[in-house]
């Protein structure tokens, strides 16, 4: 004879197991969401650190920011930095996205790790050997400084920008950064290095946060640089 209570007990056990599995699914979703948000924050932080370090060596953009600060004011130097920061966001975001497709191969990932380590090592040595911004201005030949200023003035004249307008320095920062042909390869290598270390995750959102962090780090460097120049 069939006992109906056994069927009821089996149904109750099945419902209990089903609710437990649903609880586990919720836990898995929570853990995945937590990890994703953690990777977003990490991408923003390492992007800011990288953007700051990459902007430190004295180059055309730094020279233009210093020149605008000395000739006009702190705001004009920061405007140059904002232009460079915008380009950093674009270049870094695109390079990180490209790197995401390239590092699917373990061999390519290893190559990026080795090349990236070498690039950071060279960048660190170059930064240690480079002079401070104040020293660069002191030892810069007058004719070289004049040429840089003439190039800036000519570019602003061709773009029909006023000298006292903040749009001019911003455009100069964009143009000078855009002429750096090594910007995209450098960001591809650096994002590959972070990714090979397991610090930078994958996905469009993570790449976007990494790029925003790079722009923030670049802007932070130029704000600190021009503020220091303006006070000294």
Coordinates of C-alpha atoms in Angstrom, one line a residue:
X1 CA 0.0 0.0 0.0
X2 CA 1.3 3.4 -1.0
X3 CA 1.9 5.8 2.0
X4 CA 0.9 9.3 0.9
X5 CA 3.0 10.9 3.7
X6 CA 6.2 9.8 1.9
X7 CA 5.3 11.8 -1.2
X8 CA 4.6 14.9 0.9
X9 CA 7.9 14.4 2.7
X10 CA 9.8 14.0 -0.6
X11 CA 8.1 17.2 -1.9
X12 CA 9.1 19.1 1.2
X13 CA 12.7 17.9 0.9
X14 CA 12.8 18.9 -2.7
X15 CA 11.5 22.4 -1.9
X16 CA 14.0 22.7 0.9
X17 CA 16.9 21.8 -1.4
X18 CA 15.6 24.1 -4.1
X19 CA 15.5 27.0 -1.7
X20 CA 19.1 26.2 -0.5
X21 CA 20.3 26.2 -4.1
X22 CA 18.6 29.5 -4.7
X23 CA 20.4 30.9 -1.6
X24 CA 23.7 29.7 -3.0
X25 CA 22.9 31.3 -6.3
X26 CA 22.3 34.6 -4.5
X27 CA 25.6 34.2 -2.7
X28 CA 27.4 33.5 -5.9
X29 CA 25.9 36.6 -7.6
X30 CA 26.8 38.7 -4.6
X31 CA 30.4 37.5 -4.6
X32 CA 30.7 38.1 -8.4
X33 CA 29.2 41.6 -8.0
X34 CA 31.6 42.4 -5.1
X35 CA 34.6 41.2 -7.1
X36 CA 33.6 43.2 -10.1
X37 CA 33.2 46.4 -8.1
X38 CA 36.6 45.7 -6.4
X39 CA 38.3 45.4 -9.8
X40 CA 36.7 48.7 -10.9
X41 CA 38.1 50.5 -7.9
X42 CA 41.5 48.8 -8.4
X43 CA 41.5 49.8 -12.1
X44 CA 40.8 53.4 -11.1
X45 CA 43.6 53.5 -8.6
X46 CA 46.3 51.9 -10.7
X47 CA 45.2 54.0 -13.7
X48 CA 45.7 57.2 -11.6
X49 CA 49.2 56.0 -10.4
X50 CA 50.2 55.1 -13.9
X51 CA 48.9 58.4 -15.4
X52 CA 50.8 60.4 -12.8
X53 CA 54.1 58.5 -13.4
X54 CA 53.8 58.6 -17.2
X55 CA 53.3 62.4 -17.1
X56 CA 56.4 63.1 -14.9
X57 CA 59.2 63.1 -17.5
X58 CA 59.8 66.6 -19.0
X59 CA 58.5 66.7 -22.5
X60 CA 56.6 69.0 -24.9
X61 CA 53.4 69.0 -22.9
X62 CA 55.2 69.7 -19.6
X63 CA 57.2 72.5 -21.3
X64 CA 54.0 74.0 -22.7
X65 CA 52.3 73.9 -19.3
X66 CA 55.3 75.5 -17.6
X67 CA 55.5 78.1 -20.3
X68 CA 51.8 79.0 -20.1
X69 CA 52.1 79.2 -16.3
X70 CA 55.1 81.5 -16.3
X71 CA 53.7 83.8 -19.1
X72 CA 50.1 84.0 -17.9
X73 CA 49.0 82.2 -14.8
X74 CA 48.3 78.9 -13.1
X75 CA 45.0 78.4 -14.8
X76 CA 46.6 78.4 -18.3
X77 CA 49.1 75.8 -17.3
X78 CA 46.3 73.6 -15.9
X79 CA 44.4 74.0 -19.2
X80 CA 47.3 72.4 -21.0
X81 CA 47.2 69.6 -18.5
X82 CA 43.4 69.1 -19.0
X83 CA 44.0 68.7 -22.8
X84 CA 46.7 66.1 -22.1
X85 CA 44.4 64.3 -19.6
X86 CA 41.6 64.1 -22.1
X87 CA 43.9 62.5 -24.7
X88 CA 45.2 60.2 -22.0
X89 CA 41.7 58.9 -21.3
X90 CA 41.1 58.3 -25.0
X91 CA 44.5 56.6 -25.7
X92 CA 44.5 54.6 -22.5
X93 CA 41.0 53.3 -22.9
X94 CA 41.6 52.3 -26.5
X95 CA 44.9 50.7 -25.7
X96 CA 43.5 48.7 -22.8
X97 CA 40.7 47.4 -25.0
X98 CA 43.2 46.4 -27.7
X99 CA 45.3 44.7 -25.1
X100 CA 42.3 42.7 -23.8
X101 CA 42.1 41.0 -27.2
X102 CA 45.8 40.5 -27.5
X103 CA 46.5 38.8 -24.2
X104 CA 44.2 35.9 -24.8
X105 CA 47.3 34.0 -26.0
X106 CA 49.6 32.9 -23.1
X107 CA 52.7 33.6 -25.3
X108 CA 51.5 37.2 -26.1
X109 CA 50.8 37.6 -22.4
X110 CA 54.3 36.6 -21.5
X111 CA 55.8 38.9 -24.1
X112 CA 53.8 41.8 -22.7
X113 CA 54.9 41.0 -19.2
X114 CA 58.6 41.0 -20.2
X115 CA 58.4 44.1 -22.4
X116 CA 56.2 46.0 -19.9
X117 CA 58.7 45.3 -17.1
X118 CA 61.5 46.5 -19.3
X119 CA 59.5 49.6 -20.2
X120 CA 58.8 50.5 -16.6
X121 CA 62.4 49.9 -15.7
X122 CA 63.6 52.3 -18.5
X123 CA 61.0 54.8 -17.5
X124 CA 62.1 54.7 -13.8
X125 CA 65.8 55.1 -14.8
X126 CA 65.0 58.0 -17.1
X127 CA 63.0 59.7 -14.4
X128 CA 65.8 59.3 -11.8
X129 CA 68.3 60.8 -14.3
X130 CA 66.0 63.7 -15.3
X131 CA 66.2 67.1 -13.7
X132 CA 63.5 68.9 -11.9
X133 CA 61.2 71.2 -13.8
X134 CA 63.0 74.2 -12.2
X135 CA 66.4 73.0 -13.3
X136 CA 65.1 72.3 -16.8
X137 CA 63.9 75.9 -17.0
X138 CA 67.3 77.2 -15.7
X139 CA 69.4 75.3 -18.1
X140 CA 67.1 75.5 -21.2
X141 CA 68.8 77.5 -23.9
X142 CA 67.1 80.8 -24.7
X143 CA 66.8 79.9 -28.4
X144 CA 65.1 76.6 -27.6
X145 CA 62.6 78.3 -25.2
X146 CA 61.9 80.9 -27.9
X147 CA 61.3 78.2 -30.6
X148 CA 58.9 76.4 -28.3
X149 CA 57.0 79.6 -27.6
X150 CA 56.9 80.5 -31.3
X151 CA 55.5 77.0 -32.2
X152 CA 52.8 77.4 -29.6
X153 CA 51.9 80.9 -30.8
X154 CA 51.8 79.7 -34.4
X155 CA 49.5 76.8 -33.5
X156 CA 47.1 79.1 -31.6
X157 CA 47.1 81.5 -34.5
X158 CA 46.3 78.8 -37.1
X159 CA 43.4 77.5 -34.9
X160 CA 42.1 81.1 -34.5
X161 CA 42.4 81.0 -30.7
X162 CA 42.8 84.1 -28.5
X163 CA 45.9 84.3 -26.3
X164 CA 44.0 85.0 -23.2
X165 CA 41.4 82.3 -23.8
X166 CA 41.7 79.0 -21.8
X167 CA 40.6 77.1 -24.9
X168 CA 44.0 77.8 -26.5
X169 CA 46.1 76.1 -23.9
X170 CA 43.6 73.2 -23.8
X171 CA 43.9 72.8 -27.6
X172 CA 47.7 73.0 -27.3
X173 CA 47.7 70.1 -24.7
X174 CA 45.5 68.0 -27.0
X175 CA 47.6 68.6 -30.1
X176 CA 51.0 68.1 -28.4
X177 CA 49.8 64.8 -26.8
X178 CA 48.3 63.6 -30.1
X179 CA 51.6 64.0 -31.8
X180 CA 53.2 61.5 -29.5
X181 CA 53.2 58.4 -31.7
X182 CA 54.4 56.2 -28.8
X183 CA 51.5 56.9 -26.5
X184 CA 49.2 54.1 -27.7
X185 CA 52.0 51.4 -27.7
X186 CA 53.1 52.5 -24.3
X187 CA 49.6 52.2 -22.9
X188 CA 49.1 48.8 -24.5
X189 CA 52.3 47.5 -22.9
X190 CA 51.5 49.0 -19.5
X191 CA 47.9 47.7 -19.5
X192 CA 49.3 44.3 -20.5
X193 CA 51.8 44.4 -17.6
X194 CA 49.1 45.2 -15.1
X195 CA 46.9 42.4 -16.6
X196 CA 49.7 39.9 -16.5
X197 CA 50.1 40.5 -12.8
X198 CA 46.4 39.8 -12.3
X199 CA 45.7 43.4 -11.0
X200 CA 43.8 44.7 -14.0
X201 CA 40.7 42.8 -14.8
X202 CA 38.9 42.4 -18.2
X203 CA 35.8 44.1 -19.5
X204 CA 34.8 47.4 -21.0
X205 CA 33.8 48.9 -17.6
X206 CA 37.2 48.0 -16.1
X207 CA 39.0 49.4 -19.1
X208 CA 37.0 52.6 -18.9
X209 CA 37.8 53.0 -15.2
X210 CA 41.5 52.4 -15.9
X211 CA 41.3 55.1 -18.5
X212 CA 39.5 57.6 -16.2
X213 CA 42.1 56.9 -13.5
X214 CA 44.9 57.6 -16.0
X215 CA 43.3 60.9 -16.9
X216 CA 42.9 61.8 -13.3
X217 CA 46.5 61.0 -12.5
X218 CA 47.7 63.0 -15.5
X219 CA 45.6 66.0 -14.5
X220 CA 46.8 65.7 -10.9
X221 CA 50.4 65.8 -12.0
X222 CA 49.9 68.9 -14.1
X223 CA 48.0 70.6 -11.3
X224 CA 50.8 69.9 -8.9
X225 CA 53.5 70.9 -11.4
X226 CA 51.9 74.2 -12.4
X227 CA 51.1 75.1 -8.8
X228 CA 54.7 74.5 -7.8
X229 CA 55.9 76.6 -10.8
X230 CA 53.5 79.4 -10.0
X231 CA 54.7 79.6 -6.3
X232 CA 58.4 79.6 -7.2

